[in-house]
PDB file of C-alpha atoms in Angstrom:
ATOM      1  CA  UNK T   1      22.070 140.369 -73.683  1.00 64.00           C
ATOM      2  CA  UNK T   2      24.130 137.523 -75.490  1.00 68.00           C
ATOM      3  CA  UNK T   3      20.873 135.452 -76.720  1.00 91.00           C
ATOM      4  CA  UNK T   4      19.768 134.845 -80.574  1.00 96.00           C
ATOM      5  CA  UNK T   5      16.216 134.728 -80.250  1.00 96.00           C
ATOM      6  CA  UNK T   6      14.169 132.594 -83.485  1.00 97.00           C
ATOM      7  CA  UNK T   7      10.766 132.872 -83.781  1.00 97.00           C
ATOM      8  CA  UNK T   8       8.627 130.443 -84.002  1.00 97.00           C
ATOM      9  CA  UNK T   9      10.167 127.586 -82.280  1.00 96.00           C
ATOM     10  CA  UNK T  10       7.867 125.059 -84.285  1.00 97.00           C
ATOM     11  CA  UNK T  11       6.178 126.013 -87.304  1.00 96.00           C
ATOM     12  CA  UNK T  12       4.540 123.404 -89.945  1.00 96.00           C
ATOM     13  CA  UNK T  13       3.475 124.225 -93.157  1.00 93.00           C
ATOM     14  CA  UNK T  14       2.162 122.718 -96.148  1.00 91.00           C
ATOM     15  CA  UNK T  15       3.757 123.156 -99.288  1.00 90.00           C
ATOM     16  CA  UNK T  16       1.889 125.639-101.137  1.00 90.00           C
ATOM     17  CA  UNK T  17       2.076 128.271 -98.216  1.00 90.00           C
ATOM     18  CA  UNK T  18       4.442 130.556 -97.618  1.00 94.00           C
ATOM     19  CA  UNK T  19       5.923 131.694 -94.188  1.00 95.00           C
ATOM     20  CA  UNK T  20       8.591 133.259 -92.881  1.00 97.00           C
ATOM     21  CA  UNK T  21      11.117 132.636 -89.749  1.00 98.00           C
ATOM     22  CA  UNK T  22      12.942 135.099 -87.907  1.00 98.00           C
ATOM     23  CA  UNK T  23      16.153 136.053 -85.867  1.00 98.00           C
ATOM     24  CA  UNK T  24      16.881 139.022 -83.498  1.00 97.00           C
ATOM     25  CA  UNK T  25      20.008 139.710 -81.812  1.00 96.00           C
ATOM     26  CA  UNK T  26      21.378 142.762 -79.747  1.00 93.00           C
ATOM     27  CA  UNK T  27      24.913 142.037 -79.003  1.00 92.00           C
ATOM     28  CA  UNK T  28      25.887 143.698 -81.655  1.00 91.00           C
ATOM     29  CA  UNK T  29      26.818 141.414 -84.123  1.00 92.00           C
ATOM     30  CA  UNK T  30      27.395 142.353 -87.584  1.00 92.00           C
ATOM     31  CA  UNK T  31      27.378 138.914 -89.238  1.00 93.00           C
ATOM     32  CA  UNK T  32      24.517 136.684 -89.185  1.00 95.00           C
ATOM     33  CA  UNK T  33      23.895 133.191 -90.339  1.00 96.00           C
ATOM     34  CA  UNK T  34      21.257 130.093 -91.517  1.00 97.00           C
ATOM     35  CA  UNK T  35      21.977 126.852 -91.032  1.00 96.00           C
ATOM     36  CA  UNK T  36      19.333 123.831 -91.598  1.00 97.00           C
ATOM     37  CA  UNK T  37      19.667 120.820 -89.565  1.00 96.00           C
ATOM     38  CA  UNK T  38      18.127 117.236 -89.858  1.00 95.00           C
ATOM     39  CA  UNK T  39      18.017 115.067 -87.209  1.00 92.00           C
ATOM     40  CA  UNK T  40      21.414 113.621 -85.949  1.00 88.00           C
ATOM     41  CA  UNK T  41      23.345 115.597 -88.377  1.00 92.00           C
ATOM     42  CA  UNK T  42      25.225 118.594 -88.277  1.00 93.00           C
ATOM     43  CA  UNK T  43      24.057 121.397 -89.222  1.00 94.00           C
ATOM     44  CA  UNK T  44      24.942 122.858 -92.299  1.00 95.00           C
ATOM     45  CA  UNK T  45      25.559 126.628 -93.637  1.00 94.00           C
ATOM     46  CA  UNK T  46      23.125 127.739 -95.922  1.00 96.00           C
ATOM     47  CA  UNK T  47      23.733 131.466 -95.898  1.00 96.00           C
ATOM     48  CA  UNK T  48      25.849 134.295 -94.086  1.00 94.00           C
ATOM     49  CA  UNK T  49      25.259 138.286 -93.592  1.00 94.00           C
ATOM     50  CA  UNK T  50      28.186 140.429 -93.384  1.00 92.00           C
ATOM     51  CA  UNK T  51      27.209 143.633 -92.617  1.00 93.00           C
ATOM     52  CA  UNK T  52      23.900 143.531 -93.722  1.00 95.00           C
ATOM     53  CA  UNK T  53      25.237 142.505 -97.255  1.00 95.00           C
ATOM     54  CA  UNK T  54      24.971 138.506 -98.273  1.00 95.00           C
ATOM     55  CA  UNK T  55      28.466 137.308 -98.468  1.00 92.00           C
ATOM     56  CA  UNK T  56      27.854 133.527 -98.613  1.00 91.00           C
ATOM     57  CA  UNK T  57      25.074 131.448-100.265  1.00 91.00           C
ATOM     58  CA  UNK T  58      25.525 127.755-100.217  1.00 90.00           C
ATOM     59  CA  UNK T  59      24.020 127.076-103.197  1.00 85.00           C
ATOM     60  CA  UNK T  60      20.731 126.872-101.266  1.00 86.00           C
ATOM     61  CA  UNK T  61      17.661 126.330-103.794  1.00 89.00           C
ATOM     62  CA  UNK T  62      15.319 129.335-104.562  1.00 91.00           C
ATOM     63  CA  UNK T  63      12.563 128.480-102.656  1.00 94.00           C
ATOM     64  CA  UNK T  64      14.666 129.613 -99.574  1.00 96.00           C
ATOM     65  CA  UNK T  65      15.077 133.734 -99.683  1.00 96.00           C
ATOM     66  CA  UNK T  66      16.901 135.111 -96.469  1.00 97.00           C
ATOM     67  CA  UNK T  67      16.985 139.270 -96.196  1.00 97.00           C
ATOM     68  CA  UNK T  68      18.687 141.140 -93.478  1.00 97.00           C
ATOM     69  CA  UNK T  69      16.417 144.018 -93.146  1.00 96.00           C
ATOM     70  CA  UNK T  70      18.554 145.759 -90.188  1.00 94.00           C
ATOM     71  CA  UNK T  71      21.981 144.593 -88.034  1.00 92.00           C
ATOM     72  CA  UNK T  72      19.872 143.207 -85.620  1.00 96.00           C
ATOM     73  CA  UNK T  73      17.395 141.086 -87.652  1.00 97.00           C
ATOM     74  CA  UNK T  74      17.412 138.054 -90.045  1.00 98.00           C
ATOM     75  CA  UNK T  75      14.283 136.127 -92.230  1.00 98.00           C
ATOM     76  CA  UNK T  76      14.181 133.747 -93.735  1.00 98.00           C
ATOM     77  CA  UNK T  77      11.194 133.258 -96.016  1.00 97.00           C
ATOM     78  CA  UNK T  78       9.854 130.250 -96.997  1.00 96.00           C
ATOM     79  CA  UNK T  79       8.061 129.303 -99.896  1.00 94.00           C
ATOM     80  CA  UNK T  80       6.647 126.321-101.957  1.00 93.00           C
ATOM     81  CA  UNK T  81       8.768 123.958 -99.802  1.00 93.00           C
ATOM     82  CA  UNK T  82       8.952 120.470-100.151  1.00 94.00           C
ATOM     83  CA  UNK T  83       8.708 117.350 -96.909  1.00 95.00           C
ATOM     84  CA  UNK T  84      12.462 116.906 -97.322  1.00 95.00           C
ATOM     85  CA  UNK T  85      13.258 120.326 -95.869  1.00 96.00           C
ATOM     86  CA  UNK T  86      12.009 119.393 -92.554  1.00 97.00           C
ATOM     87  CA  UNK T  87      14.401 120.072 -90.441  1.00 96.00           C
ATOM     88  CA  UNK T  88      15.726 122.605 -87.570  1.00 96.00           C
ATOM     89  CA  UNK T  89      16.370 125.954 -88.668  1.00 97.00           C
ATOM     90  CA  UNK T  90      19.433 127.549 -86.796  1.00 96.00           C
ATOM     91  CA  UNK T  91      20.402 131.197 -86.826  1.00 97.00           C
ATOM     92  CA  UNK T  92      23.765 132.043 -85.169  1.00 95.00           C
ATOM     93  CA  UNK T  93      25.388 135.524 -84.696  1.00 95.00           C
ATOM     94  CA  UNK T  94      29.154 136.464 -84.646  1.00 91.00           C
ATOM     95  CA  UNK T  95      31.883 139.508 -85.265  1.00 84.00           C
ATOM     96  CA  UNK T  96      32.042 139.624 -88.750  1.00 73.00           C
ATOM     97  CA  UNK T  97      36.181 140.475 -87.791  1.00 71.00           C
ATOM     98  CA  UNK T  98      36.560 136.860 -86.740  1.00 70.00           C
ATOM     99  CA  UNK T  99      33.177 135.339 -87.217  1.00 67.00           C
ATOM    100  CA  UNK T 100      34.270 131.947 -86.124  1.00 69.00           C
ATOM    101  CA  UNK T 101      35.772 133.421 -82.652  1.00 73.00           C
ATOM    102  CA  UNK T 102      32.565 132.612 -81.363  1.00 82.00           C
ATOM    103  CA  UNK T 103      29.451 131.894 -83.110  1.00 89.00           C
ATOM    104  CA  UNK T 104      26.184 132.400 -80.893  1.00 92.00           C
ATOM    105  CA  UNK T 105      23.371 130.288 -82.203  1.00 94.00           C
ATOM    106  CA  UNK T 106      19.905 130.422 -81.171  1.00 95.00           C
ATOM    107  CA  UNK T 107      17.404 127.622 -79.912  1.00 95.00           C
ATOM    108  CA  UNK T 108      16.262 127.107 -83.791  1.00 96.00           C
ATOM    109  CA  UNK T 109      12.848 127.100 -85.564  1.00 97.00           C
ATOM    110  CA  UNK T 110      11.732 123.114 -85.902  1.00 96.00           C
ATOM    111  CA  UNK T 111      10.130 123.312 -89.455  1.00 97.00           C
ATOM    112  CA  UNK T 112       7.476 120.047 -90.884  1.00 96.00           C
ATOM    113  CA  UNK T 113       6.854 120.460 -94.090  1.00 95.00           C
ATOM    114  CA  UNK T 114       3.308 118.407 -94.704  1.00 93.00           C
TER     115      UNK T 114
ATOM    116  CA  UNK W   1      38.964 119.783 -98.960  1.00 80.00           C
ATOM    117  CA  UNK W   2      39.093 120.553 -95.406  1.00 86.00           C
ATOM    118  CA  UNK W   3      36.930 117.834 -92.967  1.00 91.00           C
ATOM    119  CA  UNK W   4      36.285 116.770 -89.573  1.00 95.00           C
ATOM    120  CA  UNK W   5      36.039 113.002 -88.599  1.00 95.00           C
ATOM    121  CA  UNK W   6      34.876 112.114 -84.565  1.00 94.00           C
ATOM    122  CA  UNK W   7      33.692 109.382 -83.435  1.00 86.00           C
ATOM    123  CA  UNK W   8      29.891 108.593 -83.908  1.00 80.00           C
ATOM    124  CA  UNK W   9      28.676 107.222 -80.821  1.00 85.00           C
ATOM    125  CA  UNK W  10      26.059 106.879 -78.800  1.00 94.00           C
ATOM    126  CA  UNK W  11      28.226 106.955 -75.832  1.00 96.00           C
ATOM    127  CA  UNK W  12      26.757 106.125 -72.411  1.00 97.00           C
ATOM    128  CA  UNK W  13      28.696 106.715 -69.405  1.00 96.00           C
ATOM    129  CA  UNK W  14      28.150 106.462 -65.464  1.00 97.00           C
ATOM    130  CA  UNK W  15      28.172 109.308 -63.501  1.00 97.00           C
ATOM    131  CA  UNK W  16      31.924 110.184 -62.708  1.00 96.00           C
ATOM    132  CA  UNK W  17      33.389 108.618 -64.961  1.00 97.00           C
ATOM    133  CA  UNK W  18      35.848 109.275 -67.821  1.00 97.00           C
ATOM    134  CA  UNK W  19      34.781 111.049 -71.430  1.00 97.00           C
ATOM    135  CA  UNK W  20      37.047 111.000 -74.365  1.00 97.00           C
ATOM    136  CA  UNK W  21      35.676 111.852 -77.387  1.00 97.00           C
ATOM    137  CA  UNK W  22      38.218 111.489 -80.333  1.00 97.00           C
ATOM    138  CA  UNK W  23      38.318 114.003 -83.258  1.00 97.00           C
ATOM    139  CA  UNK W  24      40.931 114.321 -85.923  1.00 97.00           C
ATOM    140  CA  UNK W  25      41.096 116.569 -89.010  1.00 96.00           C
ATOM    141  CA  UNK W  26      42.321 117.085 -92.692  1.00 94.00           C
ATOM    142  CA  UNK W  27      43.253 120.644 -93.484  1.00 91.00           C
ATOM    143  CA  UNK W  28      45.539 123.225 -95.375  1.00 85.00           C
ATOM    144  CA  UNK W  29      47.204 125.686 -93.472  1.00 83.00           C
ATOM    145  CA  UNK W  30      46.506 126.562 -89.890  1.00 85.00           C
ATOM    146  CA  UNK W  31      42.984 125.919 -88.938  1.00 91.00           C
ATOM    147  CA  UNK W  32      41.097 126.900 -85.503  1.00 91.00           C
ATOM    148  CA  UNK W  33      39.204 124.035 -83.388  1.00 94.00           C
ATOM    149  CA  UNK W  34      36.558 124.191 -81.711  1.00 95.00           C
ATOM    150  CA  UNK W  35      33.879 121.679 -79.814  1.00 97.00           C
ATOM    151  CA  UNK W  36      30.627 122.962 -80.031  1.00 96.00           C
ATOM    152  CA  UNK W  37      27.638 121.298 -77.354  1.00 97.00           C
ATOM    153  CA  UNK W  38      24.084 120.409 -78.535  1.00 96.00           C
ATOM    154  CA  UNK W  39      21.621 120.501 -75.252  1.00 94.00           C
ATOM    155  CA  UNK W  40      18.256 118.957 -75.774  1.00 90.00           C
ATOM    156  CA  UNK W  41      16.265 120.688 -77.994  1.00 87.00           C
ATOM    157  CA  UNK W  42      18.783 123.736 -77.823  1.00 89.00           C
ATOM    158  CA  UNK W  43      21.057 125.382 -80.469  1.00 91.00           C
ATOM    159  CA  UNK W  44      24.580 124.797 -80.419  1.00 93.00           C
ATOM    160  CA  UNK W  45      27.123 126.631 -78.223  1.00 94.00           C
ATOM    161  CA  UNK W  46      30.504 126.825 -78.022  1.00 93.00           C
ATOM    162  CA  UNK W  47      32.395 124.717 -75.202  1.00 96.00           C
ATOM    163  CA  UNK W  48      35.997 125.374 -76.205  1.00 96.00           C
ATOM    164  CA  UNK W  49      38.427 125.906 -78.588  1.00 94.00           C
ATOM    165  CA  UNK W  50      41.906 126.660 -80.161  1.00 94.00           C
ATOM    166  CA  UNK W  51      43.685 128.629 -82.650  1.00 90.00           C
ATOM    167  CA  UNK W  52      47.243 127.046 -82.934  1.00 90.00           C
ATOM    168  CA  UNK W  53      49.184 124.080 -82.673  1.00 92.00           C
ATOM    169  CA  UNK W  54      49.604 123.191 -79.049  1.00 94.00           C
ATOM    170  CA  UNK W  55      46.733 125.453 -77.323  1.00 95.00           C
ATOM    171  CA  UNK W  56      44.408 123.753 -75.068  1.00 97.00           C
ATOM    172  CA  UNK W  57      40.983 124.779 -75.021  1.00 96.00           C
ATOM    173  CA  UNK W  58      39.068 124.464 -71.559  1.00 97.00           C
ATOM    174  CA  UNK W  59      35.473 125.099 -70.150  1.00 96.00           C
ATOM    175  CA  UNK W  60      33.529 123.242 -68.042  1.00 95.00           C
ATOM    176  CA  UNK W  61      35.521 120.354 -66.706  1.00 97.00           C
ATOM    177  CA  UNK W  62      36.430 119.805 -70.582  1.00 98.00           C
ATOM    178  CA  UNK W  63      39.670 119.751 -72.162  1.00 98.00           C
ATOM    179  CA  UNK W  64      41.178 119.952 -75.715  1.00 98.00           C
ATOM    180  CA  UNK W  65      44.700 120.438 -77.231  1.00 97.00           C
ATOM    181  CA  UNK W  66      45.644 120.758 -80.465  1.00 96.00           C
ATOM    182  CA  UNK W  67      47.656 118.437 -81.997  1.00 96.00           C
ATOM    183  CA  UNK W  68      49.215 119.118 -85.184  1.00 94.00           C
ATOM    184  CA  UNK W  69      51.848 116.287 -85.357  1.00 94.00           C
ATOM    185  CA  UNK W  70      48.757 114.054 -84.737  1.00 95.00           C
ATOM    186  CA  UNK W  71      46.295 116.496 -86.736  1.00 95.00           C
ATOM    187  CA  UNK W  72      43.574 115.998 -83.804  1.00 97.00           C
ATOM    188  CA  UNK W  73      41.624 117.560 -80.994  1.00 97.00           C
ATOM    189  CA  UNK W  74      40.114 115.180 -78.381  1.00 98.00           C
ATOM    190  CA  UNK W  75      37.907 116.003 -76.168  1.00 98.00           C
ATOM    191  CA  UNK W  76      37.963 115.034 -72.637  1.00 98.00           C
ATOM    192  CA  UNK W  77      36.529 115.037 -69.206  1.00 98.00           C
ATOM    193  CA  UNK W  78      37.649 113.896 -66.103  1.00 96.00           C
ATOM    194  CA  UNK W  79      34.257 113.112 -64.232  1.00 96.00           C
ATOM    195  CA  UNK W  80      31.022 113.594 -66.071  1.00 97.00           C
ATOM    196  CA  UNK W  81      27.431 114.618 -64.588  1.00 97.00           C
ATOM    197  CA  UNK W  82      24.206 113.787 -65.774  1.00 97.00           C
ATOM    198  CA  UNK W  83      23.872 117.503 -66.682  1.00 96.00           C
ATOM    199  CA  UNK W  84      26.590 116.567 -69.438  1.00 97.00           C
ATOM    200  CA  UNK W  85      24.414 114.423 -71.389  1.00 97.00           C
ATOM    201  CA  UNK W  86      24.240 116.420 -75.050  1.00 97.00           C
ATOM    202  CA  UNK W  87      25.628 115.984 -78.230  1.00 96.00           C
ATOM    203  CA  UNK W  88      29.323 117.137 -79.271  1.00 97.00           C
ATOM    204  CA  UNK W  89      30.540 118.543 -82.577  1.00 96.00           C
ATOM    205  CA  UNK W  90      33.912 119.102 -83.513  1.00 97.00           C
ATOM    206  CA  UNK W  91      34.111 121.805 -86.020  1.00 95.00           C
ATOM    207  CA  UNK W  92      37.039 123.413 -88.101  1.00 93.00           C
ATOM    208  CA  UNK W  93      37.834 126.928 -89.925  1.00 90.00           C
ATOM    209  CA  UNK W  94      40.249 127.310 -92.448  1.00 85.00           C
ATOM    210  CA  UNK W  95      40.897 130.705 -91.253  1.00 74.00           C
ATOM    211  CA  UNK W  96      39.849 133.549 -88.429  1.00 64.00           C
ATOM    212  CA  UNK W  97      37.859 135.418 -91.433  1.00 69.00           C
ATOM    213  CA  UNK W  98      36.510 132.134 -92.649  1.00 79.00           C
ATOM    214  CA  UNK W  99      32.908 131.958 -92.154  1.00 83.00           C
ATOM    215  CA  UNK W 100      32.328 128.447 -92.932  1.00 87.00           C
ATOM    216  CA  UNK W 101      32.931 125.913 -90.291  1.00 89.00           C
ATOM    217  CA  UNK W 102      33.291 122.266 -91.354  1.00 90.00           C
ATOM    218  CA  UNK W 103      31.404 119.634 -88.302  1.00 93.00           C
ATOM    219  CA  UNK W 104      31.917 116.531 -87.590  1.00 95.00           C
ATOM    220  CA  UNK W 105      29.095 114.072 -87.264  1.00 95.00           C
ATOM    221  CA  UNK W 106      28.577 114.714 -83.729  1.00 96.00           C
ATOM    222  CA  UNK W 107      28.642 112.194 -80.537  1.00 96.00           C
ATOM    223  CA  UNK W 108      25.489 112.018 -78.673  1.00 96.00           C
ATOM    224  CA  UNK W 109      26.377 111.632 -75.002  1.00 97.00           C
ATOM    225  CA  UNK W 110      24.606 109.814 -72.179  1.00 97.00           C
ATOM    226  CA  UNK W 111      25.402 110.072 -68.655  1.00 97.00           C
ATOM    227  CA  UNK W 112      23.455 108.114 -66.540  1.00 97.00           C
ATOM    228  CA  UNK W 113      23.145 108.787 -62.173  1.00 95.00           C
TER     229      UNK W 113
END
């Protein structure tokens, strides 16, 4: 199994709710990752798991709250969001050894914020 | 601080034809390369890359060496298919145990039959 699999694949939300998006992988993988990204842009690092521990946090505003519950999952929940953070919501997977050996991202959660 | 700069695009190509995508970089140190592929409405995977000066990444059809004297990392393929249409990111780490990779702005790619 090398697949990150995100669930939902769309979600839209208004901005007083609050909902969450997840990531499953089985390859073993002890570092995990969310990245947002708008439309014809590159996506950008918002947070990293290392061993089920968060290790990076890109400054990302409060209203996004990731937890690693196990070595195989990721949320991230969502809450009082605003229409600008529409966007694709990537998770990606990697050796925390050499994370960026290979980084295996899923197909991403596409996220309107109403 | 360390940066990525391809070019933009769109790109449209014919069938068979020649790809070059240019990428160059600013860095400290010794950083890894990589090209990463966008499908349609897919995350991104890796298509190739390199961890030193003079290694040349391949997958695909597609081809990338590292040039340090030049400080870039074109991409290229000999005869595209339709199937190749996507978008293209160049990406850089500072380091193996870096978890932060800096993308360019990506190159959206259109092959047409």
């Amino acid at each position: 199994d090398t697949e990150v699999t995100q669930t939902p694949k769309h979600l839209v939300m208004g901005m007083t709710n609050k909902k969450s998006l997840k990531c499953e992988q089985h390859m073993g993988h002890r570092a995990m990752y969310w990245y947002k990204q708008k439309a014809k842009k590159p996506p950008e690092l918002m947070f990293v798991y290392s061993y089920e521990k968060l290790s990076i946090n890109e400054s990302v505003r409060s209203r996004f709250s990731p937890e690693c519950p196990n070595s195989s999952l990721l949320n991230l929940h969502l809450h009082a969001l605003q229409p600008e953070d529409s966007a694709l919501y990537l998770c990606a997977s990697s050796q925390p050894g050499q994370p960026n050996e290979k980084l295996f991202f899923g197909s991403g959660t596409q996220l309107s914020v109403l | 601080g360390d940066s990525v700069t391809q070019m933009e695009g769109p790109v449209t190509l014919s069938e068979e034809a020649f790809l070059t995508i240019n990428c160059t970089y600013t860095a400290t140190g010794y950083p890894s390369l990589f090209w990463y592929v966008q499908y349609p409405g897919e995350g991104l995977q890796l298509l190739l890359k390199a961890t030193k000066a003079d290694d040349k990444g391949s997958n695909k059809g597609f081809e990338a060496t590292y040039r340090k004297e030049t400080t870039s990392f074109h991409l290229e393929k000999g005869s595209v298919q339709v199937s190749d249409s996507a978008v293209y990111f160049c990406a850089l780490s500072a380091g193996s145990n870096d978890y932060k990779l800096s993308f360019g702005a990506g190159t959206t790619v259109t092959v047409r039959a």
